[in-house]
């Protein structure tokens, strides 16, 4: 589980550094299995992969307590895992099985888990910004010391809700961090075609402090997140963190022919030179925190974990048909 | 309901009393909306609450309906019980993603793991000469969405008892108040603690010849029409569903079976609206006992006009209902 970090803001303990590496590998391998399930036609619906962006979910969530809140996006598997969800129940949800987090009624785009503070992934772009801000509102109202993180992609910068809640969050000094994952593409369109002006200026216009960070560097994300989260918890109000990153695959798994909006060369460069797992692994080796054999063993372990989780999900039964009318009302 | 009905309150006073009692009863209950604190809303429904509970319980928001409704959704999920005030029902349009895609879906999509115990209070009704963007009755929209409950009281006593129940409910609830009733409509309200369950219709007047199913402001119209009908020897029963979802189908059907005739009247648009649904429920449930078709009366299918004589044409009146009821009774 997430180690509670008491060390100085800008340093990763050895334990945390290794844990962050494992978490990123778990997300990558989870998504590899999702891709396989989808292409084998075992998974219904849509699959939006997070591969390439792992350092953000892990860097942010390692700086949170288990009880802190997150809201997520349609590309939400990474946030969910990083916040502490169990792959077995996630895969079961992806396949629409009873054992899934939502009894198979949410699917890939809607996994929610109160046990880890996960208020839910959201299939409306920008749709969870109110919910995250509301969780911060309740944290302040109840004075329980919790913080909410709202993950969203740069495509959500076009949604007006963001500006409504930034305004209110700053007025009321709510403990919420808006984490913008700029993976460069709003679905199939480069963000420069959709996004006028400066991204961080959107937040600073409301007096909300805004920072940007290399979203491929888990340690950098963690350090920034830790500062902003600790400040929010202490009563400083909201913050905005722009994480610059890249989406390795298409908008969804079926988005195969991407030549009309980006080049294979661009993808290749990010994968080979800017990969968050490779970068962090190199750092671990350079700093002597681990060795290659240990990392290889870790990857094998995680691969087995994910394979076993998929097998669990495939073997799990579908919900009883009576489930269809359950949970419409509480 | 207790028998002690020793006070006459306006509709607004009854709403305010319900909120005050629930806020005293549960510190998690708070109010969010535009001009809800010192101003007590432009309709002065909430006057006095901020004086008792302070600005830490009664929150003046920016004019930002999607924002503060969304905040209420997240707040409700995480341990408090917000009551949102949407000044005019027309502005529901601005909250629709938060209510329809978020609040209504979260319990289901999470497999029952998250709950959204919030109440959104808003208004309906024309005849304030406010033109087409401040006069609509859009409650049918919300009834169409599974996961939401829709409450539409017609008297001060009902408003108080139903609002208290709504605040204690674990689901997202839309509570519609007719803006013409806030200060004009008075009624006896019990002094003691009471609540009214959702999904229980109320027979506002007992009759035997025709059933008039009426909602919100149209209950007074139906009672007026029933008086007129009585003068010509027709005994009309007035049934108020009080909540549109959950809906007390049985009381509606039983009344229509008893009287053998029914007219449904609601201030929402007549087409594809609440009256269509209620008429279908009665037709399906009481068809073999009916002596004629179930008639519907709603607002005209036009944007509500500004000019007083034009606006007055759009809303059903006692005379229109009287004429329709008389005709229906004479045919069968």
XYZ file of C-alpha atoms in Angstrom:
662
model
C 0.000 0.000 0.000
C 0.918 3.618 -0.207
C 3.718 4.395 2.230
C 2.981 7.426 4.348
C 5.661 9.869 3.431
C 7.173 11.861 6.241
C 10.475 12.620 4.522
C 11.502 15.942 3.087
C 9.365 17.187 0.236
C 11.870 16.870 -2.560
C 13.234 13.453 -1.836
C 11.943 10.043 -2.551
C 12.807 7.495 0.062
C 14.211 4.285 -1.365
C 11.069 2.484 -0.370
C 8.830 5.031 -2.060
C 10.977 5.156 -5.182
C 10.740 1.403 -5.611
C 7.069 1.381 -4.796
C 6.392 4.091 -7.386
C 8.264 2.029 -9.954
C 6.154 -1.007 -9.191
C 2.954 1.015 -9.362
C 3.858 2.390 -12.792
C 4.695 -1.081 -14.053
C 1.391 -2.358 -12.685
C -0.524 0.302 -14.609
C 1.424 -0.397 -17.813
C 0.828 -4.127 -17.554
C -2.784 -3.701 -16.582
C -3.297 -1.729 -19.773
C -1.428 -4.338 -21.820
C -3.943 -6.875 -20.602
C -6.826 -4.521 -21.354
C -5.527 -4.119 -24.891
C -5.342 -7.865 -25.290
C -8.797 -8.462 -23.835
C -10.231 -5.839 -26.127
C -8.534 -7.049 -29.283
C -9.591 -10.617 -28.477
C -13.147 -9.283 -28.266
C -13.465 -10.436 -24.654
C -14.098 -6.943 -23.363
C -17.315 -5.101 -24.160
C -17.572 -1.356 -24.677
C -14.657 0.998 -25.073
C -11.114 0.917 -23.712
C -9.109 4.118 -23.273
C -5.537 3.308 -22.287
C -3.349 5.323 -19.940
C 0.014 3.953 -21.124
C 2.627 6.701 -21.232
C 0.998 8.762 -18.506
C 1.735 6.520 -15.503
C 4.029 8.923 -13.690
C 1.175 11.362 -13.137
C -1.294 9.019 -11.449
C 1.451 7.445 -9.358
C 3.234 10.681 -8.481
C -0.003 12.334 -7.368
C -1.552 9.380 -5.551
C 1.640 8.611 -3.616
C 1.325 12.107 -2.173
C -2.250 11.437 -1.013
C -3.603 9.578 1.967
C -5.746 6.560 1.306
C -8.850 8.430 2.533
C -8.239 11.464 0.310
C -10.566 11.773 -2.647
C -9.880 11.494 -6.354
C -12.124 11.865 -9.366
C -11.050 10.407 -12.649
C -11.724 10.441 -16.346
C -12.769 8.069 -19.092
C -9.033 7.177 -19.192
C -9.137 6.219 -15.567
C -7.556 2.789 -14.967
C -4.245 4.350 -13.950
C -5.754 6.683 -11.364
C -7.810 3.847 -9.947
C -4.844 1.491 -9.555
C -2.567 4.219 -8.243
C -5.135 5.055 -5.560
C -5.032 1.462 -4.387
C -7.657 -0.516 -6.279
C -7.344 -4.255 -6.782
C -6.758 -5.523 -10.348
C -9.016 -8.554 -9.869
C -12.041 -6.379 -9.181
C -11.063 -3.895 -11.873
C -10.796 -6.536 -14.592
C -14.049 -8.071 -13.391
C -15.678 -4.664 -13.801
C -14.186 -4.244 -17.262
C -15.774 -7.511 -18.316
C -19.154 -6.633 -16.774
C -18.951 -9.267 -14.057
C -20.710 -9.387 -10.705
C -17.401 -9.400 -8.847
C -16.462 -6.053 -10.389
C -16.188 -2.867 -8.357
C -19.631 -1.765 -9.552
C -21.212 -5.202 -10.055
C -20.542 -4.776 -13.753
C -22.801 -1.739 -14.066
C -20.097 0.860 -14.545
C -17.465 -0.710 -16.761
C -14.139 0.726 -17.828
C -15.252 4.360 -17.735
C -16.958 4.355 -14.333
C -14.945 2.424 -11.769
C -15.568 3.826 -8.290
C -14.242 2.620 -4.949
C -15.121 4.280 -1.659
C -12.503 2.201 0.158
C -9.743 4.101 -1.649
C -11.503 7.485 -1.857
C -12.184 6.995 -5.554
C -15.327 8.992 -6.309
C -15.449 7.486 -9.741
C -14.208 7.740 -13.252
C -16.416 9.877 -15.449
C -17.307 9.521 -19.096
C -18.354 13.146 -19.498
C -15.236 15.139 -20.337
C -14.824 17.526 -17.407
C -17.872 16.026 -15.735
C -16.230 15.285 -12.410
C -14.906 18.757 -11.677
C -17.965 19.644 -9.635
C -17.811 16.373 -7.731
C -14.139 16.797 -6.813
C -14.755 20.374 -5.736
C -17.768 19.189 -3.750
C -15.636 16.592 -1.983
C -13.259 19.404 -1.045
C -16.246 21.455 0.105
C -17.380 18.650 2.407
C -13.819 18.180 3.679
C -13.751 21.823 4.712
C -17.332 21.738 6.035
C -16.623 18.652 8.141
C -13.101 19.822 8.978
C -11.774 16.306 8.440
C -8.438 17.282 6.923
C -9.026 15.521 3.619
C -8.034 16.749 0.178
C -9.581 16.083 -3.228
C -7.717 15.652 -6.509
C -9.520 16.157 -9.783
C -7.801 14.459 -12.715
C -8.767 15.637 -16.184
C -7.269 15.762 -19.642
C -6.435 18.920 -21.550
C -9.555 18.320 -23.624
C -11.608 19.284 -20.574
C -10.114 22.786 -20.661
C -12.867 23.610 -23.135
C -15.603 22.851 -20.620
C -17.119 25.784 -18.750
C -17.610 23.826 -15.546
C -13.864 24.088 -14.857
C -14.041 27.854 -14.671
C -17.149 27.843 -12.494
C -15.567 25.565 -9.921
C -12.127 27.241 -10.029
C -13.895 30.476 -9.147
C -15.818 28.943 -6.246
C -12.900 26.850 -4.978
C -10.707 29.924 -4.763
C -13.414 32.081 -3.169
C -14.082 29.444 -0.536
C -10.460 28.219 -0.206
C -11.372 24.605 -0.814
C -8.714 21.865 -0.540
C -8.786 20.645 -4.124
C -6.006 20.099 -6.651
C -6.957 20.271 -10.318
C -4.545 18.016 -12.182
C -4.536 18.615 -15.917
C -2.930 15.785 -17.869
C -1.924 17.318 -21.167
C -1.281 14.309 -23.378
C -1.372 16.629 -26.425
C -4.514 15.231 -28.029
C -8.197 15.970 -27.411
C -9.393 12.646 -28.763
C -8.156 12.998 -32.352
C -7.207 16.661 -32.422
C -3.977 18.323 -31.294
C -4.642 20.565 -28.332
C -3.132 23.579 -30.071
C -6.171 23.560 -32.349
C -8.596 23.629 -29.421
C -6.869 25.518 -26.633
C -6.335 29.258 -26.817
C -3.752 31.022 -24.707
C -1.778 29.688 -21.818
C -3.120 26.720 -19.872
C -1.902 27.731 -16.420
C -3.175 31.275 -16.932
C -6.670 29.850 -16.756
C -6.110 29.075 -13.096
C -4.016 32.090 -12.193
C -6.769 34.328 -13.576
C -8.831 33.202 -10.584
C -5.932 33.662 -8.201
C -5.427 29.906 -8.016
C -1.771 28.998 -7.853
C -0.721 27.002 -10.872
C 2.396 25.015 -11.592
C 3.539 22.813 -14.419
C 5.665 19.746 -14.243
C 7.251 17.107 -16.468
C 4.557 14.455 -16.374
C 7.059 11.770 -17.399
C 9.093 12.205 -14.218
C 7.374 10.507 -11.316
C 9.669 12.048 -8.752
C 9.023 15.555 -10.061
C 5.278 14.963 -10.130
C 5.367 13.590 -6.608
C 7.386 16.524 -5.290
C 5.100 19.144 -6.799
C 2.007 17.236 -5.760
C 3.253 16.856 -2.214
C 3.799 20.606 -1.900
C 0.396 21.485 -3.320
C -1.494 18.813 -1.406
C 0.164 19.640 1.894
C -0.619 23.326 1.358
C -4.245 22.578 0.502
C -4.536 20.394 3.581
C -3.157 23.225 5.666
C -5.887 25.554 4.443
C -4.201 27.364 1.545
C -7.027 26.591 -0.856
C -6.980 25.087 -4.319
C -4.140 24.590 -6.772
C -3.753 23.684 -10.418
C -1.055 21.332 -11.643
C -0.357 20.995 -15.333
C 1.367 17.710 -16.128
C 2.858 17.499 -19.609
C 2.682 13.983 -20.927
C 1.903 11.788 -23.908
C -0.669 9.147 -24.754
C 1.073 6.173 -26.363
C -1.966 4.667 -28.003
C -5.022 6.037 -29.739
C -7.921 7.799 -28.133
C -9.303 4.340 -27.559
C -8.056 0.900 -28.456
C -9.863 0.931 -31.771
C -8.089 4.134 -32.857
C -5.422 2.322 -34.871
C -4.783 4.485 -37.940
C -3.554 7.708 -36.419
C -1.458 9.042 -39.309
C -3.883 11.857 -40.004
C -3.327 13.446 -36.637
C 0.142 12.382 -35.524
C 3.249 10.595 -36.774
C 4.652 7.223 -35.830
C 7.967 8.958 -35.344
C 6.500 11.201 -32.678
C 5.064 8.199 -30.843
C 8.351 6.360 -31.107
C 10.336 9.254 -29.702
C 8.150 9.527 -26.625
C 8.233 5.780 -26.068
C 12.005 5.485 -26.331
C 13.231 8.776 -24.911
C 10.502 9.981 -22.563
C 9.021 6.832 -21.133
C 8.246 7.364 -17.428
C 9.069 3.777 -16.444
C 12.373 3.686 -18.327
C 13.365 7.084 -16.952
C 12.575 6.163 -13.387
C 14.201 2.736 -13.732
C 17.422 4.335 -14.984
C 17.407 6.692 -12.043
C 16.947 3.833 -9.595
C 19.909 2.010 -11.114
C 22.108 5.103 -11.267
C 21.426 5.951 -7.658
C 22.127 2.383 -6.654
C 18.683 1.906 -5.145
C 18.209 -1.380 -6.955
C 19.713 -3.580 -9.626
C 18.594 -4.837 -12.979
C 17.816 -8.316 -11.720
C 15.468 -6.899 -9.085
C 13.619 -4.793 -11.639
C 13.307 -7.768 -13.989
C 11.952 -9.891 -11.173
C 9.481 -7.162 -10.262
C 8.205 -7.032 -13.825
C 7.730 -10.791 -13.894
C 5.832 -10.655 -10.631
C 3.562 -7.899 -11.838
C 2.922 -9.664 -15.143
C 1.849 -12.753 -13.225
C -0.350 -10.612 -10.957
C -2.136 -9.131 -13.955
C -2.514 -12.441 -15.758
C -4.015 -13.992 -12.653
C -6.379 -11.031 -12.299
C -7.552 -11.460 -15.883
C -8.119 -15.154 -15.294
C -10.124 -14.324 -12.189
C -12.266 -11.910 -14.180
C -12.828 -14.262 -17.101
C -13.889 -17.045 -14.760
C -16.177 -14.781 -12.718
C -19.933 -14.975 -13.341
C -22.030 -12.210 -14.813
C -24.467 -10.442 -12.488
C -27.823 -12.081 -11.857
C -30.440 -10.478 -14.087
C -32.193 -9.052 -11.015
C -29.192 -6.729 -10.687
C -30.548 -4.573 -13.506
C -33.076 -2.880 -11.242
C -30.887 -2.720 -8.159
C -29.177 0.503 -7.026
C -31.301 2.840 -9.112
C -32.237 4.329 -5.752
C -30.457 4.149 -2.421
C -50.278 13.837 10.253
C -51.087 15.199 13.739
C -54.491 16.753 14.174
C -53.176 20.017 15.641
C -53.499 22.454 12.777
C -53.520 25.616 14.765
C -51.367 27.844 12.595
C -51.854 29.255 9.186
C -48.590 29.593 7.259
C -47.728 30.674 3.764
C -46.106 28.161 1.453
C -42.790 30.014 1.844
C -43.037 29.977 5.635
C -43.686 26.252 5.596
C -40.647 25.626 3.387
C -38.501 27.799 5.630
C -39.724 25.981 8.720
C -38.883 22.605 7.190
C -35.366 23.769 6.365
C -34.815 25.289 9.786
C -36.015 22.160 11.567
C -33.834 19.883 9.461
C -30.805 22.137 9.903
C -31.306 22.064 13.681
C -31.819 18.317 13.551
C -28.730 17.528 11.430
C -25.582 19.648 11.250
C -24.732 18.107 7.865
C -27.653 19.930 6.232
C -26.602 23.143 4.504
C -27.953 25.455 1.826
C -26.218 26.509 -1.381
C -27.517 28.977 -3.929
C -27.620 32.457 -5.349
C -28.651 35.146 -2.861
C -29.786 32.593 -0.306
C -28.120 34.143 2.745
C -28.782 37.764 3.691
C -31.143 38.251 0.751
C -33.108 35.122 1.658
C -33.562 34.528 -2.106
C -35.331 37.011 -4.386
C -38.571 35.262 -3.435
C -37.726 35.772 0.270
C -38.345 32.102 0.935
C -35.214 31.639 3.037
C -35.338 34.864 5.037
C -33.998 34.425 8.542
C -32.093 31.200 8.008
C -28.676 32.812 7.743
C -29.382 34.734 10.936
C -29.923 31.482 12.788
C -27.395 29.231 11.077
C -24.714 31.592 9.805
C -22.767 31.741 6.584
C -21.079 28.461 7.440
C -24.386 26.693 6.799
C -26.081 29.004 4.292
C -23.757 29.665 1.355
C -24.225 32.479 -1.123
C -22.787 31.212 -4.387
C -21.721 32.964 -7.551
C -24.249 32.902 -10.389
C -22.894 29.564 -11.415
C -25.612 26.918 -11.446
C -23.602 24.059 -12.939
C -20.724 24.787 -10.569
C -22.564 24.837 -7.292
C -24.910 22.015 -8.265
C -21.873 19.903 -9.136
C -20.283 20.848 -5.830
C -23.448 19.721 -4.066
C -23.242 16.347 -5.822
C -19.687 15.767 -4.642
C -20.450 17.099 -1.184
C -23.466 14.803 -0.866
C -21.315 11.816 -1.828
C -18.791 12.623 0.868
C -20.835 13.133 3.977
C -22.984 16.248 3.956
C -26.573 16.875 2.903
C -26.779 19.949 0.727
C -29.985 21.681 -0.270
C -29.422 23.564 -3.511
C -31.568 26.545 -4.444
C -32.110 27.127 -8.160
C -33.940 30.424 -8.300
C -36.024 29.825 -11.422
C -36.812 26.382 -12.777
C -35.730 27.612 -16.185
C -32.142 27.584 -14.898
C -32.333 23.821 -14.410
C -31.074 23.683 -17.976
C -27.714 24.893 -16.672
C -27.488 22.061 -14.136
C -28.568 19.218 -16.354
C -25.234 17.417 -16.741
C -24.728 17.507 -12.994
C -28.242 16.260 -12.230
C -28.839 13.886 -15.147
C -25.423 12.425 -15.904
C -23.846 12.731 -12.479
C -26.286 12.794 -9.539
C -28.826 10.432 -11.086
C -26.260 7.871 -12.243
C -23.655 7.635 -9.514
C -25.456 5.213 -7.208
C -26.246 2.853 -10.069
C -22.940 3.082 -11.901
C -21.017 2.483 -8.692
C -23.024 -0.650 -7.995
C -24.609 1.005 -4.977
C -21.340 2.109 -3.394
C -21.796 5.882 -3.505
C -24.959 7.749 -2.559
C -26.022 11.294 -3.431
C -28.330 12.550 -0.669
C -29.093 16.035 -1.944
C -32.181 18.139 -2.573
C -32.453 20.665 -5.362
C -35.250 23.147 -4.689
C -36.516 25.103 -7.622
C -39.627 26.745 -8.987
C -42.205 26.241 -11.667
C -45.126 28.240 -12.923
C -46.041 31.090 -15.217
C -48.198 34.191 -14.694
C -45.580 36.523 -13.246
C -45.195 38.355 -16.571
C -41.605 37.184 -16.652
C -41.493 35.969 -20.264
C -40.223 32.746 -21.713
C -36.944 32.310 -19.793
C -38.417 32.764 -16.309
C -41.785 31.032 -16.578
C -41.348 27.411 -17.517
C -42.465 24.329 -15.654
C -39.828 21.758 -16.569
C -40.536 19.060 -13.996
C -41.375 16.493 -16.687
C -37.728 16.584 -17.828
C -36.515 15.336 -14.475
C -39.211 12.681 -14.150
C -37.794 11.136 -17.314
C -34.500 10.281 -15.632
C -34.182 7.140 -13.503
C -32.228 7.860 -10.344
C -33.945 11.160 -9.572
C -37.010 11.646 -7.393
C -39.402 14.485 -8.158
C -41.551 16.151 -5.506
C -44.213 18.721 -6.359
C -46.230 19.841 -3.326
C -49.397 21.920 -3.574
C -50.028 23.100 0.001
C -47.923 24.565 2.828
C -48.486 21.498 4.999
C -47.459 19.128 2.211
C -44.457 21.275 1.346
C -43.158 21.124 4.896
C -43.679 17.412 5.414
C -42.360 16.425 2.010
C -39.294 18.677 2.172
C -38.298 17.218 5.532
C -38.607 13.738 4.068
C -36.646 14.748 0.978
C -33.774 16.120 3.055
C -33.569 12.835 4.982
C -33.727 10.713 1.819
C -30.531 9.122 0.500
C -31.167 10.073 -3.126
C -30.964 13.160 -5.330
C -34.358 14.846 -5.216
C -35.795 17.745 -7.189
C -38.349 19.723 -5.203
C -40.600 22.006 -7.253
C -42.353 24.998 -5.704
C -44.796 27.144 -7.626
C -43.467 30.679 -7.405
C -46.967 32.176 -7.313
C -47.815 30.095 -4.256
C -44.881 31.177 -2.072
C -46.611 34.150 -0.488
C -50.146 33.985 -1.851
C -51.078 30.511 -0.730
C -51.740 29.987 2.957
C -52.767 26.852 4.750
C -52.963 25.164 8.105
C -49.721 23.521 9.102
C -49.403 21.129 12.045
C -47.336 22.423 14.913
C -45.652 19.183 15.862
C -42.894 17.260 14.143
C -44.182 15.390 11.107
C -43.007 14.121 7.760
C -44.908 12.917 4.695
C -43.621 9.857 2.831
C -42.713 10.173 -0.835
C -44.949 8.232 -3.204
C -48.247 8.734 -1.388
C -50.924 10.732 -3.196
C -53.433 12.815 -1.280
C -57.124 13.167 -2.001
C -57.681 16.887 -1.576
C -61.443 16.635 -2.091
C -63.633 13.558 -2.124
C -66.102 13.150 -5.001
C -67.916 10.487 -6.962
C -68.558 11.639 -10.548
C -65.168 12.623 -11.944
C -61.519 12.511 -10.855
C -59.402 15.613 -11.328
C -55.738 14.705 -10.935
C -53.853 17.930 -10.338
C -50.307 18.939 -9.415
C -48.808 21.969 -7.669
C -50.566 25.202 -8.659
C -53.186 23.257 -10.560
C -54.548 21.760 -7.345
C -56.089 25.141 -6.479
C -57.434 25.345 -10.033
C -58.947 21.891 -9.667
C -60.488 22.731 -6.278
C -62.010 25.879 -7.797
C -63.365 23.921 -10.735
C -64.774 21.338 -8.323
C -66.694 24.097 -6.528
C -68.142 25.224 -9.854
C -69.010 21.655 -10.801
C -70.742 21.130 -7.469
C -73.077 23.987 -8.303
C -74.342 22.050 -11.321
C -74.584 18.789 -9.417
C -71.306 17.172 -10.464
C -69.214 15.774 -7.625
C -65.512 15.999 -8.460
C -62.728 14.215 -6.621
C -59.395 16.085 -6.589
C -56.311 13.885 -6.329
C -52.826 15.322 -5.823
C -49.988 12.865 -6.542
C -47.631 15.086 -4.464
C -44.607 13.216 -5.821
C -44.254 12.442 -9.521
C -41.525 9.889 -8.893
C -42.104 7.734 -6.978
C -45.697 7.832 -8.183
C -48.675 6.526 -6.245
C -50.375 4.870 -9.202
C -52.852 2.980 -7.064
C -54.583 6.025 -5.594
C -54.952 7.583 -9.044
C -56.333 4.400 -10.580
C -58.641 3.629 -7.670
C -60.132 7.113 -7.835
C -60.709 6.879 -11.580
C -62.285 3.438 -11.161
C -64.608 4.875 -8.557
C -65.680 7.951 -10.546
C -65.297 6.431 -14.049
C -63.987 9.699 -15.503
C -60.668 11.503 -15.200
C -58.936 14.687 -16.266
C -55.265 15.274 -15.566
C -54.064 18.848 -15.144
C -50.495 20.125 -14.742
C -48.741 23.408 -15.472
C -45.975 21.801 -17.537
C -46.293 21.697 -21.291
C -49.141 19.454 -22.318
C -47.243 17.654 -25.026
C -44.896 14.832 -23.941
C -45.409 15.934 -20.385
C -46.523 14.867 -16.932
C -50.160 14.768 -17.978
C -49.347 12.276 -20.723
C -47.792 9.909 -18.225
C -50.500 10.251 -15.591
C -53.247 9.821 -18.192
C -51.573 6.661 -19.445
C -51.287 5.251 -15.950
C -54.996 5.829 -15.382
C -56.004 4.524 -18.824
C -53.983 1.348 -18.409
C -55.136 0.777 -14.859
C -58.785 1.727 -15.052
C -59.707 1.302 -18.735
C -62.642 -1.057 -18.243
C -64.128 1.173 -15.555
C -63.900 4.398 -17.558
C -66.855 6.011 -19.267
C -64.724 8.209 -21.491
C -61.141 9.029 -22.457
C -58.772 10.427 -19.859
C -58.304 14.069 -20.813
C -55.120 16.081 -20.403
C -54.681 19.768 -19.684
C -51.296 21.456 -19.563
C -49.577 24.625 -20.655
C -49.893 25.535 -24.325
C -47.027 24.323 -26.499
C -45.530 27.786 -26.903
C -42.748 29.661 -25.117
C -44.553 31.534 -22.334
C -45.240 35.039 -23.706
C -44.665 38.297 -21.843
C -47.833 40.222 -22.683
C -50.376 39.641 -19.864
C -53.393 38.674 -21.983
C -51.222 36.311 -24.030
C -49.560 34.762 -20.990
C -52.916 34.147 -19.379
C -53.988 32.050 -22.341
C -51.146 29.587 -21.845
C -52.052 28.241 -18.408
C -55.096 26.056 -17.681
C -57.846 27.832 -15.714
C -60.748 26.816 -13.501
C -63.169 27.693 -16.287
C -61.329 25.544 -18.841
C -61.289 22.621 -16.447
C -64.923 23.142 -15.515
C -65.965 23.156 -19.174
C -63.981 20.031 -19.975
C -65.299 18.182 -16.927
C -68.876 19.175 -17.657
C -68.535 17.968 -21.234
C -66.951 14.686 -20.217
C -69.693 14.040 -17.658
C -72.488 14.869 -20.117
C -71.166 12.535 -22.814
C -71.173 9.436 -20.715
